[in-house]
Short mmCIF file of C-alpha atoms in Angstrom, two decimals:
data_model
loop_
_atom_site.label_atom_id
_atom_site.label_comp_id
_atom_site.label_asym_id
_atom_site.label_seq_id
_atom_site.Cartn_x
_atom_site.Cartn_y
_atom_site.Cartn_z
CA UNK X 1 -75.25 127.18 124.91
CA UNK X 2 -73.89 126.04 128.07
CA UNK X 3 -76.06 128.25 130.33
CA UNK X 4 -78.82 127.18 128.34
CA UNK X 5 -78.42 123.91 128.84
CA UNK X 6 -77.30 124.64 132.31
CA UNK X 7 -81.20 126.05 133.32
CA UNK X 8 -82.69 123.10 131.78
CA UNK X 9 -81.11 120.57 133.54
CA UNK X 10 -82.01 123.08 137.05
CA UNK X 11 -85.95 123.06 135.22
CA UNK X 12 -85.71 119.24 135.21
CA UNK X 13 -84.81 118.75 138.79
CA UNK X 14 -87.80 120.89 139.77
CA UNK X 15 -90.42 119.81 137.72
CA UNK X 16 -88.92 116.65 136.85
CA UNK X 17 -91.46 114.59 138.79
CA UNK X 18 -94.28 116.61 138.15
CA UNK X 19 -93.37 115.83 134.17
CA UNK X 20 -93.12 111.94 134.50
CA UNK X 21 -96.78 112.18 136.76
CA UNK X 22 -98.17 113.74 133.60
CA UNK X 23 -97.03 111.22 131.20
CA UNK X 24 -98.22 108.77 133.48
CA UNK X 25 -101.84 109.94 133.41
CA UNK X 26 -101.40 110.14 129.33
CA UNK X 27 -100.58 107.28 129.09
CA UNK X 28 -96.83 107.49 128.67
CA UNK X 29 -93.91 105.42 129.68
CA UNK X 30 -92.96 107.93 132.03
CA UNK X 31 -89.07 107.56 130.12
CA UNK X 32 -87.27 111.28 129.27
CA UNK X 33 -85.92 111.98 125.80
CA UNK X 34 -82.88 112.79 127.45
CA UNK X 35 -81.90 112.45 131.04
CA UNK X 36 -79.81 114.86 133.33
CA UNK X 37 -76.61 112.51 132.64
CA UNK X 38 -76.73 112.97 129.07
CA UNK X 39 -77.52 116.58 129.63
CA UNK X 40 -74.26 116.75 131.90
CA UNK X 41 -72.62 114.97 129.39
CA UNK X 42 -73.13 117.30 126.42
CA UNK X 43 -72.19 119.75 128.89
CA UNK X 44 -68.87 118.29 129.38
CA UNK X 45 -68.13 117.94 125.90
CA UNK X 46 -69.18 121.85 124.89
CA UNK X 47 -66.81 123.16 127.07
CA UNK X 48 -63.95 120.93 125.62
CA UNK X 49 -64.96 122.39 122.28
CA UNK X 50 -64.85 125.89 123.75
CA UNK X 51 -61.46 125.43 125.42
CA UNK X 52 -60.22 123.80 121.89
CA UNK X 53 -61.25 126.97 120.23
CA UNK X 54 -59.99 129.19 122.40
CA UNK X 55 -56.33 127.33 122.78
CA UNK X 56 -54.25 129.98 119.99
CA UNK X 57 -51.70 127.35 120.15
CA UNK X 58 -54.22 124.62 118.43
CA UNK X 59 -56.87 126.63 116.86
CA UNK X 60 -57.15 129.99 114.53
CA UNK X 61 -60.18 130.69 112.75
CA UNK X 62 -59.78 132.08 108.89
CA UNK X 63 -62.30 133.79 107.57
CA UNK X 64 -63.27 133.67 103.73
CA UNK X 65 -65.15 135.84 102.02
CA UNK X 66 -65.92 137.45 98.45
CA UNK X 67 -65.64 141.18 97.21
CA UNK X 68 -69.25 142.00 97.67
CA UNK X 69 -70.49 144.07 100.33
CA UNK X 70 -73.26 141.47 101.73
CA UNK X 71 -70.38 138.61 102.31
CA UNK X 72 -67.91 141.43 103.36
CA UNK X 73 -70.64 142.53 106.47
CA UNK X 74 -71.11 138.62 107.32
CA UNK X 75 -67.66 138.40 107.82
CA UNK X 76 -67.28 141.35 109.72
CA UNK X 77 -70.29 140.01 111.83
CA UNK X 78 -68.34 136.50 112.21
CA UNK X 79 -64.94 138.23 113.28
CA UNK X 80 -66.39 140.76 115.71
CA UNK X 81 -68.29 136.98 117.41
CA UNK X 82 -65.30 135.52 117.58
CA UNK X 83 -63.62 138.36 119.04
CA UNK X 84 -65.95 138.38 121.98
CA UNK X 85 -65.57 134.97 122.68
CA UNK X 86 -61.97 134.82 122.91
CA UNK X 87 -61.58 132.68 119.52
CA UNK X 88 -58.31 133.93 117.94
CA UNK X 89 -58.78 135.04 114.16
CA UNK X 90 -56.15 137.05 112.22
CA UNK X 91 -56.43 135.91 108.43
CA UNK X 92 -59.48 136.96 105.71
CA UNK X 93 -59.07 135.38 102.31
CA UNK X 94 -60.82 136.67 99.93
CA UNK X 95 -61.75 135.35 97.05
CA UNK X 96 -62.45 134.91 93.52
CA UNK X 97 -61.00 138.47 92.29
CA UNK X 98 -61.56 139.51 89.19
CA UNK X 99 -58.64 140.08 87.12
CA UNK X 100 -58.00 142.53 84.08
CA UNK X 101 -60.20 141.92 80.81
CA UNK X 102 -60.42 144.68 77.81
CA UNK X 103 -61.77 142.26 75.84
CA UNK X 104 -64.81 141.84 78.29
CA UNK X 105 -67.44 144.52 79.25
CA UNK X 106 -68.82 142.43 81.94
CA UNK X 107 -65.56 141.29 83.77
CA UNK X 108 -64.52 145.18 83.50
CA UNK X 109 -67.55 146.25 85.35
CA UNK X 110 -67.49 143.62 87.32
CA UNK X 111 -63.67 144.36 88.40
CA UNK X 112 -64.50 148.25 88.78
CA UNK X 113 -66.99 147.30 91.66
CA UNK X 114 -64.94 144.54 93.40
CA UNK X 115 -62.09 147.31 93.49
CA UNK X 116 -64.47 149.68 95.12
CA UNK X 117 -65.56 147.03 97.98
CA UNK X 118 -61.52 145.81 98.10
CA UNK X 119 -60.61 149.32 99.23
CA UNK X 120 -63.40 149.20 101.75
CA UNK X 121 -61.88 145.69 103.36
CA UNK X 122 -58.39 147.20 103.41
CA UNK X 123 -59.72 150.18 105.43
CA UNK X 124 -61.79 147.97 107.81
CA UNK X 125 -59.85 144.85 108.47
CA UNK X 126 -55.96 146.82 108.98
CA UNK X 127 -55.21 144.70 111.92
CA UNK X 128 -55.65 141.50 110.27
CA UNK X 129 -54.12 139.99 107.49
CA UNK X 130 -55.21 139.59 103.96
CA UNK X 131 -54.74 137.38 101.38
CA UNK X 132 -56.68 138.34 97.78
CA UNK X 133 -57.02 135.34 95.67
CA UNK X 134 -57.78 136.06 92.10
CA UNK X 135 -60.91 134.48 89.92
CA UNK X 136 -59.75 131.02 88.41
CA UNK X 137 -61.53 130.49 85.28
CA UNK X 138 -61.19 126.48 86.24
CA UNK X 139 -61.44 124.37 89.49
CA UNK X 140 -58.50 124.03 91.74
CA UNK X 141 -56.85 120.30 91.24
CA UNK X 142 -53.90 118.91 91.33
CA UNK X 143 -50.70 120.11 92.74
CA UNK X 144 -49.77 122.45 90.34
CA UNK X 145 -53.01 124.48 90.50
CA UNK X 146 -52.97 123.94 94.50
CA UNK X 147 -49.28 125.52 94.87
CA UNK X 148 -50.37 128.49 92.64
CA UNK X 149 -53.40 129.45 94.85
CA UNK X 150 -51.06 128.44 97.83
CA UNK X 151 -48.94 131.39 96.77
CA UNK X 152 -51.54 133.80 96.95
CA UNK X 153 -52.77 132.73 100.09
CA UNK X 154 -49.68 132.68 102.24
CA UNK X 155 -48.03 135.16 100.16
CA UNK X 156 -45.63 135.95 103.52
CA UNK X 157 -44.97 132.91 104.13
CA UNK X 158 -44.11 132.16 100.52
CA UNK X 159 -41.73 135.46 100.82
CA UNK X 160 -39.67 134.32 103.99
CA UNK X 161 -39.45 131.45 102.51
CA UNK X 162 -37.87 132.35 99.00
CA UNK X 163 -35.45 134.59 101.06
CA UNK X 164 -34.63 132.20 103.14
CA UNK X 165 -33.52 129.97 100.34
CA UNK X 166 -31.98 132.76 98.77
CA UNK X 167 -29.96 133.05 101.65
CA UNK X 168 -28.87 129.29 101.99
CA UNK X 169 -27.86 129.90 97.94
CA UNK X 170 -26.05 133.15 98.70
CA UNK X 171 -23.80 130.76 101.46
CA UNK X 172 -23.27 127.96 99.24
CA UNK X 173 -21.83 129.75 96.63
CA UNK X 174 -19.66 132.10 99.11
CA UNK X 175 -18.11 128.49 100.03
CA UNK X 176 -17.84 127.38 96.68
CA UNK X 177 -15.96 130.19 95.51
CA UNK X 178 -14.05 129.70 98.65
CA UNK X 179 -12.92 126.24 97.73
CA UNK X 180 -11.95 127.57 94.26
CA UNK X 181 -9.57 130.04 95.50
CA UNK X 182 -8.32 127.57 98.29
CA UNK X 183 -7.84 125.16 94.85
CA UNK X 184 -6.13 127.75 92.77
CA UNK X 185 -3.57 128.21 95.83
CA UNK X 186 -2.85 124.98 95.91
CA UNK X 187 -2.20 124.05 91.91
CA UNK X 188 0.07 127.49 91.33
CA UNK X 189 3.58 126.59 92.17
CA UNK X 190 6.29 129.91 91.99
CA UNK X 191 9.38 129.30 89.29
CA UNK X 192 12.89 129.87 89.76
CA UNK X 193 15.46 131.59 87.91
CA UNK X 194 18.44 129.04 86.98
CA UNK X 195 22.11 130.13 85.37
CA UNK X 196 23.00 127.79 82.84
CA UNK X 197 26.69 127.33 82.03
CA UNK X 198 28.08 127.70 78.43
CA UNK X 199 28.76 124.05 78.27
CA UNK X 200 25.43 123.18 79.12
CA UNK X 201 24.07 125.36 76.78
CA UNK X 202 26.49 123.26 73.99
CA UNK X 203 25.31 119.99 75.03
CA UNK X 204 21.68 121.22 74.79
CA UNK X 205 21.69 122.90 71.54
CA UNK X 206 23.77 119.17 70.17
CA UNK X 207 27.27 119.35 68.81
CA UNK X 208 28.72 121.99 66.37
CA UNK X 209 29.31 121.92 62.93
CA UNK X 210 32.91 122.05 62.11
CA UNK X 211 34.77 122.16 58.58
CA UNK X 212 37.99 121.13 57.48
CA UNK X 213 40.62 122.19 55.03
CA UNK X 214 42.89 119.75 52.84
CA UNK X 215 46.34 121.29 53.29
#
């Protein structure tokens, strides 16, 4: 876009004032639509917007498509743009998968084909990554809803994440049991073994019975 408008402006210095003679004689003002500072100008901004898109620390393109082979060759179309311009892409959604049905001759058939094209976008895209969203049967609202289909579409991230928490539990419970044991060591005290003498064994038991005789 860029080179194109790159030859106009190089058009408009040459015939420029052979143009605004013209409009003269027509009866025109003589004034251009759009003159070479505005044309610089758009310039200017285009290749911002190309540098943007090309910046892999600010920008990734994800690509979303749906299990039929007409949307599957646009996207392949899109990616292999992109590619040649430098415009980092590694994701493809796709979407609206249709899940299991017995009860339902049309979702079966429907399901049997979308299987058949799925296999063809795991052989072609194998150095990108997918994420297969299934059909919804309502529209996405809410968080709920928004955190399920977030699940399918990040499922790694979702993974690393759970481990990582499953981690974090697996520590905190190493240090509580820790804490117990450090507790138990604490509350157990050893015993002693004491000798009691016979007279304290008298004066513990109370005093003894003793009987008398009348002589």
């Amino acid at each position: 876009m860029d080179s194109f408008l790159g030859k106009i402006i190089s058009m408009k210095a040459k015939f420029g004032n052979m143009m605004s003679s013209m409009k003269n004689m027509f009866g025109g003002d003589g004034s251009d639509a759009m003159d070479t500072r505005e044309i610089e100008e758009l310039k200017r901004n285009m290749q911002v917007v190309r540098d943007l898109f090309k910046d892999q620390q600010r920008t990734e393109f994800i690509v979303a498509t749906i299990p039929n082979m007409m949307a599957i060759s646009e996207s392949m179309r899109l990616i292999d743009e992109l590619r040649k311009e430098s415009i980092p892409v590694h994701y493809v959604f796709v979407n609206q998968i249709q899940q299991e049905n017995d009860h339902c001759t049309f979702c079966s058939t429907r399901r049997k084909e979308q299987q058949a094209n799925l296999s063809f976008v795991d052989k072609t895209f194998t150095n990108m990554k997918l994420s297969k969203i299934q059909f919804f049967d309502r529209e996405i609202r809410g968080p709920y809803a928004l955190r399920t289909m977030g699940r399918q579409l990040f499922q790694d991230e979702e993974e690393a994440e759970e481990a990582k928490k499953e981690v974090k539990d697996e520590k905190t419970d190493a240090n509580g049991e820790a804490e117990d044991a450090k507790m138990e060591d604490r509350a157990t005290v050893p015993t002693s073994s004491s000798t009691t003498s016979p007279s304290q064994e008298r004066e513990s038991t109370g005093p003894e019975n003793v009987s008398s005789s009348d002589n």
